[in-house]
mmCIF file of C-alpha atoms and ligand atoms in Angstrom:
data_model
loop_
_atom_site.group_PDB
_atom_site.id
_atom_site.type_symbol
_atom_site.label_atom_id
_atom_site.label_comp_id
_atom_site.label_asym_id
_atom_site.label_seq_id
_atom_site.Cartn_x
_atom_site.Cartn_y
_atom_site.Cartn_z
ATOM 1 C CA MET A 13 -14.225 -10.478 -1.867
ATOM 2 C CA ALA A 14 -14.682 -6.925 -0.802
ATOM 3 C CA ASN A 15 -12.826 -4.280 -2.216
ATOM 4 C CA PHE A 16 -11.261 -1.587 0.075
ATOM 5 C CA VAL A 17 -9.751 2.160 -0.597
ATOM 6 C CA SER A 18 -6.890 2.931 0.753
ATOM 7 C CA ALA A 19 -6.136 6.981 -0.039
ATOM 8 C CA SER A 20 -2.957 8.011 -1.247
ATOM 9 C CA ILE A 21 -2.314 11.400 1.257
ATOM 10 C CA LEU A 22 1.213 12.482 -0.760
ATOM 11 C CA SER A 23 -1.466 13.487 -2.872
ATOM 12 C CA ALA A 24 -4.279 15.678 -0.243
ATOM 13 C CA ASP A 25 -3.420 18.874 1.525
ATOM 14 C CA MET A 26 -0.039 18.950 2.924
ATOM 15 C CA LEU A 27 -1.203 22.712 4.979
ATOM 16 C CA ASN A 28 -4.316 21.376 5.866
ATOM 17 C CA LEU A 29 -3.708 17.377 7.498
ATOM 18 C CA GLU A 30 -6.033 17.320 9.912
ATOM 19 C CA SER A 31 -9.220 18.156 7.754
ATOM 20 C CA GLU A 32 -8.367 16.310 4.604
ATOM 21 C CA ILE A 33 -8.829 13.801 6.932
ATOM 22 C CA ARG A 34 -11.838 14.548 7.899
ATOM 23 C CA ARG A 35 -13.173 14.476 4.488
ATOM 24 C CA LEU A 36 -10.630 10.891 3.606
ATOM 25 C CA GLU A 37 -13.697 9.266 6.999
ATOM 26 C CA LYS A 38 -16.581 11.564 5.691
ATOM 27 C CA ALA A 39 -15.962 9.654 1.858
ATOM 28 C CA ASP A 40 -15.937 6.150 3.594
ATOM 29 C CA VAL A 41 -11.936 5.797 2.572
ATOM 30 C CA ASN A 42 -10.735 1.821 5.019
ATOM 31 C CA MET A 43 -7.652 3.203 5.081
ATOM 32 C CA VAL A 44 -5.132 5.743 5.465
ATOM 33 C CA HIS A 45 -1.978 5.093 2.677
ATOM 34 C CA PHE A 46 1.383 6.623 3.677
ATOM 35 C CA ASP A 47 3.697 7.153 1.265
ATOM 36 C CA VAL A 48 8.223 6.812 3.054
ATOM 37 C CA MET A 49 10.834 7.808 0.465
ATOM 38 C CA ASP A 50 14.200 7.868 1.698
ATOM 39 C CA GLY A 51 16.111 9.642 -1.522
ATOM 40 C CA VAL A 52 17.984 6.443 -2.726
ATOM 41 C CA PHE A 53 15.370 3.044 -2.764
ATOM 42 C CA VAL A 54 13.640 5.787 -5.108
ATOM 43 C CA ASN A 55 14.846 10.053 -6.449
ATOM 44 C CA ASN A 56 12.381 11.520 -4.266
ATOM 45 C CA ILE A 57 11.772 12.817 -0.387
ATOM 46 C CA SER A 58 8.518 12.901 1.826
ATOM 47 C CA PHE A 59 7.214 12.709 5.485
ATOM 48 C CA GLY A 60 7.917 10.026 7.563
ATOM 49 C CA ILE A 61 7.811 8.812 10.780
ATOM 50 C CA PRO A 62 6.446 11.994 13.012
ATOM 51 C CA VAL A 63 3.763 12.798 10.636
ATOM 52 C CA LEU A 64 2.640 8.864 10.467
ATOM 53 C CA GLU A 65 1.849 9.737 14.548
ATOM 54 C CA LYS A 66 0.213 12.900 13.465
ATOM 55 C CA LEU A 67 -1.758 10.840 11.437
ATOM 56 C CA GLY A 68 -2.372 8.176 13.321
ATOM 57 C CA LYS A 69 -4.325 10.910 16.603
ATOM 58 C CA ALA A 70 -6.203 12.118 14.213
ATOM 59 C CA SER A 71 -7.741 9.434 11.915
ATOM 60 C CA ARG A 72 -10.217 7.802 13.421
ATOM 61 C CA TYR A 73 -11.790 5.307 11.535
ATOM 62 C CA MET A 74 -9.161 4.378 8.977
ATOM 63 C CA GLU A 75 -5.749 2.285 8.905
ATOM 64 C CA LEU A 76 -2.767 3.153 8.887
ATOM 65 C CA ASP A 77 -1.206 1.818 5.246
ATOM 66 C CA VAL A 78 2.840 1.722 5.429
ATOM 67 C CA HIS A 79 3.877 2.093 2.547
ATOM 68 C CA LEU A 80 8.469 1.763 2.362
ATOM 69 C CA MET A 81 10.384 3.316 -0.342
ATOM 70 C CA ILE A 82 13.276 3.206 1.669
ATOM 71 C CA THR A 83 16.540 1.429 0.844
ATOM 72 C CA ASP A 84 16.780 -0.588 4.248
ATOM 73 C CA PRO A 85 13.438 -1.453 5.938
ATOM 74 C CA LEU A 86 14.127 -3.767 8.633
ATOM 75 C CA ARG A 87 15.762 -0.780 10.278
ATOM 76 C CA TYR A 88 13.099 1.222 10.467
ATOM 77 C CA VAL A 89 9.936 -1.558 10.743
ATOM 78 C CA LYS A 90 9.836 -1.341 14.603
ATOM 79 C CA ALA A 91 10.055 2.262 14.407
ATOM 80 C CA PHE A 92 7.128 2.651 12.687
ATOM 81 C CA ASP A 93 4.893 0.243 13.991
ATOM 82 C CA LYS A 94 5.268 2.781 17.074
ATOM 83 C CA ALA A 95 4.909 5.595 15.561
ATOM 84 C CA GLY A 96 1.262 4.122 14.900
ATOM 85 C CA ALA A 97 1.548 1.949 11.616
ATOM 86 C CA ASP A 98 -1.148 -0.818 11.139
ATOM 87 C CA ILE A 99 0.026 -2.374 8.322
ATOM 88 C CA ILE A 100 3.826 -2.643 7.443
ATOM 89 C CA THR A 101 4.535 -2.446 3.184
ATOM 90 C CA PHE A 102 8.267 -2.368 2.290
ATOM 91 C CA HIS A 103 10.456 -3.815 -1.351
ATOM 92 C CA ILE A 104 11.793 -6.220 -2.324
ATOM 93 C CA GLU A 105 14.563 -5.270 -4.806
ATOM 94 C CA SER A 106 14.906 -3.510 -1.219
ATOM 95 C CA GLU A 107 18.428 -4.051 0.913
ATOM 96 C CA SER A 108 17.258 -5.297 3.607
ATOM 97 C CA ASP A 109 16.799 -9.808 3.734
ATOM 98 C CA THR A 110 12.990 -10.552 2.932
ATOM 99 C CA ALA A 111 12.791 -12.859 5.520
ATOM 100 C CA GLU A 112 14.001 -10.829 8.077
ATOM 101 C CA THR A 113 12.010 -8.458 8.030
ATOM 102 C CA ILE A 114 8.448 -10.274 6.951
ATOM 103 C CA ARG A 115 9.444 -12.372 10.462
ATOM 104 C CA THR A 116 10.215 -9.447 12.279
ATOM 105 C CA ILE A 117 7.325 -7.226 11.314
ATOM 106 C CA TYR A 118 4.770 -10.510 12.100
ATOM 107 C CA GLU A 119 6.626 -11.558 14.941
ATOM 108 C CA GLU A 120 7.526 -8.689 16.686
ATOM 109 C CA THR A 121 5.290 -6.186 15.904
ATOM 110 C CA ASP A 122 1.255 -5.322 15.812
ATOM 111 C CA CYS A 123 1.462 -4.717 12.572
ATOM 112 C CA ASN A 124 -0.032 -7.005 9.208
ATOM 113 C CA ALA A 125 2.835 -7.185 6.393
ATOM 114 C CA GLY A 126 3.254 -6.547 2.968
ATOM 115 C CA LEU A 127 5.899 -7.229 0.636
ATOM 116 C CA ALA A 128 5.907 -4.829 -2.417
ATOM 117 C CA ILE A 129 7.136 -4.991 -5.826
ATOM 118 C CA LYS A 130 7.545 -3.268 -8.798
ATOM 119 C CA PRO A 131 6.324 -3.271 -12.090
ATOM 120 C CA ASP A 132 10.272 -4.991 -13.730
ATOM 121 C CA THR A 133 9.814 -7.596 -11.105
ATOM 122 C CA PRO A 134 7.633 -10.324 -12.391
ATOM 123 C CA ALA A 135 5.734 -12.708 -9.221
ATOM 124 C CA GLU A 136 7.153 -15.593 -9.137
ATOM 125 C CA ALA A 137 9.780 -13.516 -6.300
ATOM 126 C CA VAL A 138 7.162 -13.269 -4.139
ATOM 127 C CA PHE A 139 5.637 -17.257 -4.003
ATOM 128 C CA PRO A 140 8.814 -18.459 -1.911
ATOM 129 C CA TYR A 141 7.192 -15.297 0.462
ATOM 130 C CA ILE A 142 3.868 -16.322 0.619
ATOM 131 C CA ASP A 143 4.749 -19.782 1.024
ATOM 132 C CA MET A 144 6.599 -18.365 4.485
ATOM 133 C CA GLY A 145 2.319 -17.966 5.678
ATOM 134 C CA MET A 146 3.611 -14.280 7.281
ATOM 135 C CA LEU A 147 2.407 -11.995 4.757
ATOM 136 C CA ASP A 148 -1.533 -10.528 4.571
ATOM 137 C CA MET A 149 -0.955 -8.295 1.882
ATOM 138 C CA ILE A 150 1.325 -8.174 -1.604
ATOM 139 C CA LEU A 151 1.027 -4.362 -3.358
ATOM 140 C CA VAL A 152 2.148 -4.896 -6.411
ATOM 141 C CA MET A 153 2.855 -1.153 -7.478
ATOM 142 C CA THR A 154 1.247 -0.684 -10.756
ATOM 143 C CA VAL A 155 3.457 2.582 -12.081
ATOM 144 C CA GLU A 156 7.762 3.093 -10.928
ATOM 145 C CA PRO A 157 7.628 4.067 -7.093
ATOM 146 C CA GLY A 158 8.357 7.632 -6.392
ATOM 147 C CA PHE A 159 5.634 9.998 -7.957
ATOM 148 C CA GLY A 160 2.084 10.194 -7.206
ATOM 149 C CA GLY A 161 -0.210 10.854 -10.518
ATOM 150 C CA GLN A 162 1.682 8.776 -13.309
ATOM 151 C CA GLN A 163 0.119 6.999 -15.642
ATOM 152 C CA PHE A 164 -1.187 3.425 -14.837
ATOM 153 C CA MET A 165 0.723 0.507 -16.286
ATOM 154 C CA ASP A 166 -1.576 -2.995 -16.816
ATOM 155 C CA MET A 167 -0.304 -5.784 -14.592
ATOM 156 C CA SER A 168 -2.480 -7.414 -14.892
ATOM 157 C CA GLU A 169 -0.849 -11.094 -15.554
ATOM 158 C CA LYS A 170 0.549 -10.709 -12.249
ATOM 159 C CA ILE A 171 -2.212 -9.893 -10.441
ATOM 160 C CA ARG A 172 -3.954 -12.206 -11.357
ATOM 161 C CA LYS A 173 -0.597 -15.013 -11.350
ATOM 162 C CA ILE A 174 -0.548 -13.996 -7.555
ATOM 163 C CA ARG A 175 -4.037 -14.499 -6.765
ATOM 164 C CA GLU A 176 -3.778 -18.006 -8.217
ATOM 165 C CA TYR A 177 -0.886 -19.193 -6.218
ATOM 166 C CA ALA A 178 -2.117 -17.798 -3.507
ATOM 167 C CA ASP A 179 -5.025 -19.760 -4.033
ATOM 168 C CA ILE A 180 -3.369 -23.152 -4.453
ATOM 169 C CA VAL A 181 -1.483 -22.147 -1.084
ATOM 170 C CA GLY A 182 -5.122 -21.219 0.058
ATOM 171 C CA GLU A 183 -4.048 -21.161 4.306
ATOM 172 C CA TYR A 184 -5.169 -17.581 5.329
ATOM 173 C CA GLU A 185 -6.362 -14.524 2.181
ATOM 174 C CA LEU A 186 -3.277 -12.710 1.168
ATOM 175 C CA ASP A 187 -5.150 -9.488 0.477
ATOM 176 C CA ILE A 188 -3.795 -7.849 -3.127
ATOM 177 C CA GLU A 189 -3.280 -4.483 -3.062
ATOM 178 C CA VAL A 190 -2.968 -2.341 -6.257
ATOM 179 C CA ASP A 191 -0.936 1.479 -6.174
ATOM 180 C CA GLY A 192 -0.451 3.966 -9.324
ATOM 181 C CA GLY A 193 -2.732 5.470 -11.939
ATOM 182 C CA ILE A 194 -5.898 4.145 -9.974
ATOM 183 C CA ASN A 195 -9.270 5.903 -10.941
ATOM 184 C CA ALA A 196 -12.282 4.397 -12.287
ATOM 185 C CA GLU A 197 -11.595 3.419 -15.793
ATOM 186 C CA THR A 198 -8.135 1.770 -14.667
ATOM 187 C CA ALA A 199 -9.742 0.611 -11.176
ATOM 188 C CA PRO A 200 -11.978 -3.163 -13.152
ATOM 189 C CA ILE A 201 -8.821 -4.087 -14.831
ATOM 190 C CA VAL A 202 -7.486 -4.081 -11.307
ATOM 191 C CA LYS A 203 -10.085 -6.184 -9.718
ATOM 192 C CA ASN A 204 -11.375 -8.843 -12.381
ATOM 193 C CA ALA A 205 -6.912 -9.402 -11.278
ATOM 194 C CA GLY A 206 -7.665 -10.279 -8.023
ATOM 195 C CA ALA A 207 -6.883 -6.908 -6.285
ATOM 196 C CA ASN A 208 -9.126 -5.937 -3.518
ATOM 197 C CA ILE A 209 -7.042 -3.117 -1.867
ATOM 198 C CA LEU A 210 -7.081 -0.090 -4.498
ATOM 199 C CA VAL A 211 -4.679 3.218 -3.336
ATOM 200 C CA SER A 212 -5.132 5.719 -4.596
ATOM 201 C CA GLY A 213 -3.767 9.704 -4.592
ATOM 202 C CA SER A 214 -4.503 12.314 -7.569
ATOM 203 C CA TYR A 215 -7.728 10.252 -9.232
ATOM 204 C CA LEU A 216 -9.535 10.644 -4.955
ATOM 205 C CA PHE A 217 -8.043 14.587 -3.998
ATOM 206 C CA ARG A 218 -8.358 15.586 -7.142
ATOM 207 C CA ALA A 219 -12.672 13.927 -7.229
ATOM 208 C CA ASP A 220 -14.695 16.857 -6.805
ATOM 209 C CA ASP A 221 -17.533 14.529 -5.153
ATOM 210 C CA MET A 222 -15.134 11.964 -2.903
ATOM 211 C CA LYS A 223 -17.599 9.371 -1.933
ATOM 212 C CA SER A 224 -18.841 9.318 -5.003
ATOM 213 C CA ALA A 225 -14.808 8.705 -6.496
ATOM 214 C CA VAL A 226 -13.911 6.020 -4.034
ATOM 215 C CA GLU A 227 -17.367 4.189 -4.867
ATOM 216 C CA LYS A 228 -16.870 3.828 -7.613
ATOM 217 C CA LEU A 229 -12.974 2.453 -6.925
ATOM 218 C CA LYS A 230 -15.112 -0.421 -4.950
ATOM 219 C CA LYS A 231 -17.456 -1.414 -5.963
HETATM 220 C C1 DX5 B 29 3.734 6.127 -6.005
HETATM 221 C C2 DX5 B 29 3.031 6.309 -4.699
HETATM 222 C C3 DX5 B 29 1.523 6.419 -4.981
HETATM 223 C C4 DX5 B 29 0.976 7.666 -5.370
HETATM 224 C C5 DX5 B 29 -0.629 6.770 -5.885
HETATM 225 O O1 DX5 B 29 5.324 5.907 -5.955
HETATM 226 O O2 DX5 B 29 4.110 4.725 -3.653
HETATM 227 O O3 DX5 B 29 1.211 6.236 -3.572
HETATM 228 O O4 DX5 B 29 0.908 8.514 -4.070
HETATM 229 O O5 DX5 B 29 -0.174 8.285 -6.554
HETATM 230 P P1 DX5 B 29 -1.950 8.299 -7.936
HETATM 231 O O6 DX5 B 29 -3.211 7.527 -7.171
HETATM 232 O O7 DX5 B 29 -1.715 9.904 -7.449
HETATM 233 O O8 DX5 B 29 -0.953 7.195 -8.430
HETATM 234 ZN ZN1 ZN B 30 2.532 4.333 -2.288
#
């Protein structure tokens, strides 16, 4: 399975988003990771629909990978679809009905559906939703959601269990994305466990040579 890199725009230079998009494209980043925070589900507020619309217009090659850290994602999935999202990922710990939210993304939007789990949520929690056959991706958080630049937490066991389960169900290829503290040192740990989409914020945007930083994450 090929590895993909999704750059978390939370760590970008907010005053120069268009040139940041160009920089990501030149570095062969595959996706733009867009962290939406509502100040209730997590202790932080980031950005939302109007910013996503602009990013979609600026980005020529990269997919828009939207990570909703909000209390009621079901209420907003169609709006994020309309704003240009390619993947909509929401949290199992949110207050929306999980199955209904997955079904709505699958049936009523053009987006791929992702389900995210926080560090304390066990792998088994996502199994019934993988069984629905409508999920494209599981996002395993390797930090508590809310902020960039945090210390990586090793979730290898959890990733391995989800990869094994998806292989047993086996009807389609499930992506496993990891998010939080991913850099050249932690990337091999998550890839060995079975993750194939690596979100990276502070490591990528701080790198002197972004292209070689991306290569290190992908290989
Ligand atoms: C945290 C966000 C992450 C964050 C990753 O809540 O979901 O996407 O921006 O940033 P780094 O790579 O700096 O940990
Ligand atoms: Zn994220």
